[in-house]
Coordinates of C-alpha atoms and ligand atoms in Angstrom, one line a residue:
X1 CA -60.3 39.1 90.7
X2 CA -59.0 37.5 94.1
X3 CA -55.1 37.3 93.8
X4 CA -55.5 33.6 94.5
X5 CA -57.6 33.0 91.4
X6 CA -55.0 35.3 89.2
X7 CA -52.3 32.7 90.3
X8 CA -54.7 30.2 89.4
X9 CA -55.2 31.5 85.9
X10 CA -51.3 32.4 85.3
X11 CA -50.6 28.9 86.5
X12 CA -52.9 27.7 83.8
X13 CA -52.0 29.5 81.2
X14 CA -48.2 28.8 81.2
X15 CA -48.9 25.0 81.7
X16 CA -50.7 25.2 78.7
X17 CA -47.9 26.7 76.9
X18 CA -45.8 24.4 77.9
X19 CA -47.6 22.1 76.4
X20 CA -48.6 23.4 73.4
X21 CA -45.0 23.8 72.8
X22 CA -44.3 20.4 73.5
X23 CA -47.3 19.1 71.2
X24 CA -46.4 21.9 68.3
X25 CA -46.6 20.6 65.2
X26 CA -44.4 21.4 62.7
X27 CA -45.8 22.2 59.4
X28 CA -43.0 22.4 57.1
X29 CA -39.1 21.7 56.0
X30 CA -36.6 24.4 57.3
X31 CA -32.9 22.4 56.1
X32 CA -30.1 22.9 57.9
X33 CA -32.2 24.2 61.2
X34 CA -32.4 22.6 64.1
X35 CA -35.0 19.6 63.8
X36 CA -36.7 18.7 67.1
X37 CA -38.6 15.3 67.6
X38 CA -41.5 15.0 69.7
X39 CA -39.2 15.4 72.8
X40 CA -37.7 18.6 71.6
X41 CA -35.1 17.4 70.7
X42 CA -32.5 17.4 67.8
X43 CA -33.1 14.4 65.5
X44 CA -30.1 12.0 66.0
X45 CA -30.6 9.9 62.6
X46 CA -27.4 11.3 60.5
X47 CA -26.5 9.4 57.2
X48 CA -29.9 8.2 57.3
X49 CA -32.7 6.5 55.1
X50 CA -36.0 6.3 55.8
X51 CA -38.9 3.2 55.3
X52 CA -42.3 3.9 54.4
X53 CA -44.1 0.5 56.5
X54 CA -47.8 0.2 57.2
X55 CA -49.1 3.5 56.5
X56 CA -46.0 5.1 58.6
X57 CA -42.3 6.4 58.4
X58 CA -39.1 5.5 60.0
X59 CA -35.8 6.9 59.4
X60 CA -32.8 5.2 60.6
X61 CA -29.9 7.1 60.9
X62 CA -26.5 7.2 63.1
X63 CA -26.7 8.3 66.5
X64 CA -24.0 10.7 67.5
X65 CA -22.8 12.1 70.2
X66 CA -21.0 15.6 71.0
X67 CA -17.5 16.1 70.0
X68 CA -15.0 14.3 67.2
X69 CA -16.2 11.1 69.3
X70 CA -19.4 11.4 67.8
X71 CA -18.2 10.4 64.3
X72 CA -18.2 6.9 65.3
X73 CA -20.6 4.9 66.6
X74 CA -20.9 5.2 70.4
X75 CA -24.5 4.5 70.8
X76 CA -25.8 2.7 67.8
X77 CA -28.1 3.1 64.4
X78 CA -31.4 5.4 65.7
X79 CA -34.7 5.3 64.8
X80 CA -37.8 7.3 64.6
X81 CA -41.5 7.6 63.3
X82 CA -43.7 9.9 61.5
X83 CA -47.1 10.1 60.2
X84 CA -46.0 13.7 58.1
X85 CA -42.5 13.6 57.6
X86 CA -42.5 17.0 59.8
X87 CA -43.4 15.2 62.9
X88 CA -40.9 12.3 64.1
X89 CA -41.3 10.5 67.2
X90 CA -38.8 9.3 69.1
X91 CA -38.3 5.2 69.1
X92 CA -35.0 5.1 70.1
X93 CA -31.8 2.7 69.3
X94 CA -32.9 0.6 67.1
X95 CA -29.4 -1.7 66.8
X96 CA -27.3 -1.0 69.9
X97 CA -23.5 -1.0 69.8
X98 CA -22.0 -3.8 71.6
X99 CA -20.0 -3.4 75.5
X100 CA -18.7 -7.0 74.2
X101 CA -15.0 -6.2 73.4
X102 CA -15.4 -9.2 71.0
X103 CA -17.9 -8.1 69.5
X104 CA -17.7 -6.9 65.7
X105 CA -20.3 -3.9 66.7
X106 CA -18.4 -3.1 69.7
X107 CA -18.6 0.6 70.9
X108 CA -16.5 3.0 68.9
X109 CA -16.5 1.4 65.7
X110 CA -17.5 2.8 63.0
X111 CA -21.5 2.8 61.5
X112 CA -22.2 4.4 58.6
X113 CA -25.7 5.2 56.8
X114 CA -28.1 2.6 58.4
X115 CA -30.8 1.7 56.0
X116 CA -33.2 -0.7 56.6
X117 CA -35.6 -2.4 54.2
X118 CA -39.0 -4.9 54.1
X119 CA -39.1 -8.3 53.3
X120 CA -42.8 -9.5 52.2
X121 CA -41.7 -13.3 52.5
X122 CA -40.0 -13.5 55.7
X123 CA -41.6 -10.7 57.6
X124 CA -38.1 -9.3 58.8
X125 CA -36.5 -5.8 58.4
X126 CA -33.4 -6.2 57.1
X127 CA -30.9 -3.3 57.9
X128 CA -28.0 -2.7 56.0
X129 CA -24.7 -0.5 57.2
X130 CA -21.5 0.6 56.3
X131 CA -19.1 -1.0 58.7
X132 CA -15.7 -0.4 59.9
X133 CA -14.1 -2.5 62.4
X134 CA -12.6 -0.6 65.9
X135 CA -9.2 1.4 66.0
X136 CA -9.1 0.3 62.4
X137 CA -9.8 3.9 60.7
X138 CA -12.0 3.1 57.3
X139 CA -9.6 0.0 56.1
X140 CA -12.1 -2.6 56.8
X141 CA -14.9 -1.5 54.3
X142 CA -17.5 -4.1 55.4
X143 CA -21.2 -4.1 55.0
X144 CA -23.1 -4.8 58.3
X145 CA -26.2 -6.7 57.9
X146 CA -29.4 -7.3 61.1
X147 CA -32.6 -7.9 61.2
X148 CA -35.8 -7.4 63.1
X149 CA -39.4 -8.5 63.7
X150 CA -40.6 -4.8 64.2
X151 CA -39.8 -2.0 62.5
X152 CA -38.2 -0.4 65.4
X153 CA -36.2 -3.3 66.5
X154 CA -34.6 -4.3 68.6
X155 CA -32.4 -5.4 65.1
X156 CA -29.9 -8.3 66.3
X157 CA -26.3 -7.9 64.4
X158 CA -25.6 -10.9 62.2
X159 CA -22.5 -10.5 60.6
X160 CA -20.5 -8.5 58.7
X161 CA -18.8 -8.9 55.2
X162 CA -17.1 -7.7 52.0
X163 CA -19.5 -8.6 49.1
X164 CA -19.1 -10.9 46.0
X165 CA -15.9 -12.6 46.5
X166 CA -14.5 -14.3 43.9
X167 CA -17.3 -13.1 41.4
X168 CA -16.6 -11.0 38.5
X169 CA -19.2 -7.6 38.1
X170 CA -21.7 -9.0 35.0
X171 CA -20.1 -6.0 33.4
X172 CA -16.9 -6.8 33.3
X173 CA -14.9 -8.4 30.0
X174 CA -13.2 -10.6 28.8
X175 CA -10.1 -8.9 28.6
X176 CA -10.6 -7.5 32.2
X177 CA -11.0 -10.9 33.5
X178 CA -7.3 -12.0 32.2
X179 CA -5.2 -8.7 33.3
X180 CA -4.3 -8.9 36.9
X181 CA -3.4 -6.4 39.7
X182 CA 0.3 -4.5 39.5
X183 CA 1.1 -4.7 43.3
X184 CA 3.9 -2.1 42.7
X185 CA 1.9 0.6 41.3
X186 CA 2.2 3.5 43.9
X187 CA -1.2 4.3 45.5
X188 CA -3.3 7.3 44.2
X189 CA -0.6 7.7 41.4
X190 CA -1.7 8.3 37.5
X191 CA -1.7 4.6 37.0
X192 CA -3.4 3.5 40.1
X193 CA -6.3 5.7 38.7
X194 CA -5.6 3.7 35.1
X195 CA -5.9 0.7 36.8
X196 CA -9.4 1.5 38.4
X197 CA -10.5 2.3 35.4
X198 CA -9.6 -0.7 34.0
X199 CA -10.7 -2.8 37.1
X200 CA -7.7 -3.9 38.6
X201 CA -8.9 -3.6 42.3
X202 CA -11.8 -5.9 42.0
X203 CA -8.8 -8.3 41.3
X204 CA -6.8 -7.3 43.9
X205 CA -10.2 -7.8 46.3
X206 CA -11.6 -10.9 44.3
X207 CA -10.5 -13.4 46.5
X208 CA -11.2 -11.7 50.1
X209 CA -14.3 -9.7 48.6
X210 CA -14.7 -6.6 47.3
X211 CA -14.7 -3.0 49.5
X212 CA -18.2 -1.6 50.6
X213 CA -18.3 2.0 51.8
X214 CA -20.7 4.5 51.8
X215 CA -24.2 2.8 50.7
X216 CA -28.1 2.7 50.2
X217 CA -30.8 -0.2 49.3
X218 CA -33.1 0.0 46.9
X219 CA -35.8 -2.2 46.4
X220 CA -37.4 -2.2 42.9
X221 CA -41.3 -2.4 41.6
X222 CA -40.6 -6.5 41.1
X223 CA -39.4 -6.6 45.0
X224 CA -35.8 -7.5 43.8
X225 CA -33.4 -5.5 46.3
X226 CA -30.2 -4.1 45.4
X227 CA -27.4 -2.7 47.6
X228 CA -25.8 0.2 46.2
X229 CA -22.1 0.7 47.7
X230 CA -18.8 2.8 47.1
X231 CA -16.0 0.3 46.4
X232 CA -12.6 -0.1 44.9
X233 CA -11.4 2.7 47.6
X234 CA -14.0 4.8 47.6
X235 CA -13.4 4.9 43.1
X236 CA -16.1 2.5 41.5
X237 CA -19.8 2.6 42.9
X238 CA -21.1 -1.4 43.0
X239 CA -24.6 -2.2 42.5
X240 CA -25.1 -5.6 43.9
X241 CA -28.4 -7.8 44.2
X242 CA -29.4 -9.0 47.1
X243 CA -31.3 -12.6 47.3
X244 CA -34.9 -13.1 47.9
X245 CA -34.4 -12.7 51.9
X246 CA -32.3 -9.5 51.2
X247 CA -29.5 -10.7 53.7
X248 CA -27.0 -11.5 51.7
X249 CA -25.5 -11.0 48.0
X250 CA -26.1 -12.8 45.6
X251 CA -22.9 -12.1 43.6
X252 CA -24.9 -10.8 40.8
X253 CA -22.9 -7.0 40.8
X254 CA -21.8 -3.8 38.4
X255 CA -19.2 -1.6 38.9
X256 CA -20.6 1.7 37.8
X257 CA -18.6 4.8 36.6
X258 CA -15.1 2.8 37.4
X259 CA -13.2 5.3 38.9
X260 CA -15.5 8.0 39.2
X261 CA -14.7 8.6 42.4
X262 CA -18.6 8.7 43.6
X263 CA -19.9 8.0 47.0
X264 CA -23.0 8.8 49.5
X265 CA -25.4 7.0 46.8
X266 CA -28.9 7.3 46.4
X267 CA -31.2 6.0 44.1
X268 CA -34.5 6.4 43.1
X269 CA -36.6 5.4 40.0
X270 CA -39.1 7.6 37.8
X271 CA -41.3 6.5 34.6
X272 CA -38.9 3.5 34.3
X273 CA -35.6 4.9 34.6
X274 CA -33.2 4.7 37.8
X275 CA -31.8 7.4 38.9
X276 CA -28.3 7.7 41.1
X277 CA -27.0 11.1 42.9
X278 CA -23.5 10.8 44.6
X279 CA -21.0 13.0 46.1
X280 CA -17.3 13.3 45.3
X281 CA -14.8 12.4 48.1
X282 CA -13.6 14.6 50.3
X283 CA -14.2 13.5 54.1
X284 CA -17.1 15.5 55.8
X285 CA -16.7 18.5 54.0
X286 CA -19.1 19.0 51.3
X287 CA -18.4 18.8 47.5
X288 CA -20.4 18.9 44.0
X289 CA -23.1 16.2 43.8
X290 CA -23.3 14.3 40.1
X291 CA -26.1 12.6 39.0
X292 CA -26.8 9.5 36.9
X293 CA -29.5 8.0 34.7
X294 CA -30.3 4.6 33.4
X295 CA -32.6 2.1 31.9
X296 CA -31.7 -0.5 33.8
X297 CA -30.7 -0.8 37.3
X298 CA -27.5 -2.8 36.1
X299 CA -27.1 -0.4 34.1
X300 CA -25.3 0.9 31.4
X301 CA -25.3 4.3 33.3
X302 CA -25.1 7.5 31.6
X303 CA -23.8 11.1 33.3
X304 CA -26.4 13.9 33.9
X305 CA -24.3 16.8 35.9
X306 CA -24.4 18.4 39.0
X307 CA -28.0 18.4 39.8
X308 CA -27.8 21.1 42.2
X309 CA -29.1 24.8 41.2
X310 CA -28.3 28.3 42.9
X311 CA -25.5 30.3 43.3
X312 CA -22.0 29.1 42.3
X313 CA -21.7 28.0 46.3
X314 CA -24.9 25.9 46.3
X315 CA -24.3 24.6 43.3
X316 CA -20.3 23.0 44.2
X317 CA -21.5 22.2 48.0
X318 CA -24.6 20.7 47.7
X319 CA -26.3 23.4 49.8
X320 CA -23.4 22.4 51.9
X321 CA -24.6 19.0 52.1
X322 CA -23.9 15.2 51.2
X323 CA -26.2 13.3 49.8
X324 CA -27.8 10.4 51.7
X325 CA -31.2 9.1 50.4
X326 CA -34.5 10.1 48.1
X327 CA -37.9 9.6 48.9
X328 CA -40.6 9.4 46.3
X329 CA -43.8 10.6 48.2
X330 CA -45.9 7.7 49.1
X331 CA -49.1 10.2 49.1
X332 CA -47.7 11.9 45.7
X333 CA -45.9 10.0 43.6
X334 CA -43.6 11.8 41.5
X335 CA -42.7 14.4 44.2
X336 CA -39.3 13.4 45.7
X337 CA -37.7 14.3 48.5
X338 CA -33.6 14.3 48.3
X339 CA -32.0 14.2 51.9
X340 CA -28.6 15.2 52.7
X341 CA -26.6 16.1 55.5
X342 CA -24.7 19.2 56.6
X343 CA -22.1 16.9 58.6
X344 CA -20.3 19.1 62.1
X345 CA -16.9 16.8 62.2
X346 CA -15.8 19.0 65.2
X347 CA -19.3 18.2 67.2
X348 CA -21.1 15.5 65.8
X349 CA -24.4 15.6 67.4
X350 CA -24.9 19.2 65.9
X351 CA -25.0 17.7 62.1
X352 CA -28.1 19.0 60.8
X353 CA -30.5 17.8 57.4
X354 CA -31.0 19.2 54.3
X355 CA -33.9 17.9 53.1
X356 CA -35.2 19.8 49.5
X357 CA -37.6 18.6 46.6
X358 CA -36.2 17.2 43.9
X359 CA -37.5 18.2 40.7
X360 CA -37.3 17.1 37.1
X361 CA -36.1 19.8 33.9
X362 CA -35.2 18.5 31.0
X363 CA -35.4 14.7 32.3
X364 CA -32.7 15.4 34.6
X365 CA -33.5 15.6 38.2
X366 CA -33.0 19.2 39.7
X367 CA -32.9 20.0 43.1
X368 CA -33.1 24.2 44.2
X369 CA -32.7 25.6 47.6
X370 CA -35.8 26.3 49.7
X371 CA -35.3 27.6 53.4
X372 CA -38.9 26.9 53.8
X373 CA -41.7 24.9 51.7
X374 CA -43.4 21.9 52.3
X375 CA -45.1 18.7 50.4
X376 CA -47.5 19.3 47.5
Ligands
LIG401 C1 -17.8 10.7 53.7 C2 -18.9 9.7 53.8 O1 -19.9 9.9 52.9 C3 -19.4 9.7 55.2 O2 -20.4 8.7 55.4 C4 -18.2 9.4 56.1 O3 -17.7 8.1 55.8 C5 -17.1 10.4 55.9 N1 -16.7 10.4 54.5 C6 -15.9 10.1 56.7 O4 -14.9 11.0 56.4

């Protein structure tokens, strides 16, 4: 062969390895490894949720950035699509922070677990976010609410708020309704906790509206939607529902588990019964996940454990993880997928997803490690 032609061929060749890497599919779920999109790279979609919409995927999730910056929200809620679930394309931001200082989504807030939901009547997507106001640390506890006409936006920020003011949870009684908040009692002391327990902050918040944190939607089988949020400072989960448009409350809530001290929800519903898995509180770092069962989505809700299985690790870390959404398989229903995330405080960017089947033993949901496996 004529050295010209060799050159030729080895030209060839490595273009075609190039892109053959580039076009690689991936076949499977390897948690907590690097997880490039279609460009190569990393997915940027941390705290995320995903929507199953005509016949495809998106996850939303929180774009970070490197370094400590990266834990809030420089660039805005990210988006991607998927035909597997292996695969995800890149679409970009789908609801851009703000260069507006007066703007509520101005650049370094805070944006927390994006998830975004269909409405049938209006033909909107309707994204829902934990929201903290700028150089304000986590005090503002608001829910951020935009919409969209396509599924990767552009979603335009409507406002921001803290839910069911001056509305008491359908749970609460009588007696609850007539005590009223000790403003003297020391925070996170013994009694603080009592009072919790006993509902004494959605007092102290009833008139301004109550705290949202950490959150998820759900829409149920009738099309009701429901946001699911940590309240009460980060004790007393709240499952409010939302109104026919699903953009705003419609002061129709629970508090679940008061004082419980659960966050990162996510729900998911199986034969009938709903199905919660939270995290304890402790910042990024990871901590035993608990899960819940009712009948109802209001509830009453009844304790099921740590649904986590392994090694004493695994089982008090959550695979060194936090919990952020569940997936029942469209293709396969019954098989669920629980996503977490192995959160990098110190670099951002480099948080990485933990995504494992959730099973069921015993009626509970169990989820085992699995460094490798894929859909059924
Ligand atoms: C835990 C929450 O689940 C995260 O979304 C984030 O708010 C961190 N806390 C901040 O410390």
């Amino acid at each position: 062969m004529k050295p010209i032609k060799n050159l030729a061929i080895i030209a060839f060749v490595l273009m075609s390895m190039g892109s053959m890497a580039q076009n690689s599919k991936l076949r499977s779920f390897t948690p907590g490894a690097i997880w490039p999109d279609n460009k190569g790279v990393h997915i940027n979609a941390h705290g995320g949720g995903l929507l199953e919409f005509d016949g495809a995927y998106y996850w939303y999730g929180e774009h970070k950035i490197e370094g400590k910056a990266g834990n809030r929200a420089m660039v805005g809620v990210h988006v991607y699509s998927s035909n597997d679930l292996y695969n995800w394309k890149d679409e970009g931001i789908a609801l851009a922070v703000s260069e507006n200082p007066e703007s509520l989504i101005v650049k370094g807030c805070i944006i927390e677990r994006p998830k975004v939901i269909y409405n049938a009547k209006t033909k909107k997507f309707v994204m829902w976010f934990h929201h903290e106001l700028k150089g304000m640390g986590y005090s503002a506890a608001k829910t951020g609410l935009a919409v969209a006409d396509s599924p990767t936006g552009p979603f335009e920020y409507i406002h921001s708020v803290n839910p069911n003011a001056v509305q008491w949870p359908l749970n609460f009684t009588a007696e609850q309704k007539q005590m009223s908040f000790p403003e003297e009692l020391k925070s996170w002391s013994e009694e603080w906790l009592e009072a919790v327990a006993d509902g004494l902050f959605i007092h102290r918040d009833f008139e301004k509206g109550q705290m949202a944190r950490d959150m998820t939607l759900f829409v149920d089988e009738d099309g009701k939607a429901y946001h699911i949020h940590a309240s009460e400072e980060n004790l007393t989960l709240h499952i409010s529902e939302l109104n026919d448009e699903y953009t705003a409350f419609t002061d129709r809530y629970v508090a679940v588990m008061p004082a419980g001290h659960n966050e990162a929800p996510a729900i998911f519903k199986k034969d009938g019964k709903y199905y919660l898995i939270a995290s304890g509180c402790t910042g990024w770092a990871p901590n035993a996940a608990r899960s819940f069962v009712a009948d109802q989505i209001f509830g009453p809700w009844t304790s099921l454990g740590n649904p986590c299985r392994g090694s004493e690790e695994q089982v008090e870390t959550t695979f060194d993880s936090q919990s952020t959404y569940i997936l029942e398989n469209p293709e396969n229903p019954g098989e669920f997928i629980f996503m977490a995330d192995r959160w990098a405080p110190d670099n951002a960017i480099d948080g990485r997803y933990i995504w494992l089947p959730l099973e069921f033993e015993d009626d509970k949901p169990v989820i085992n490690w699995n460094s490798e496996w894929t859909l059924k």
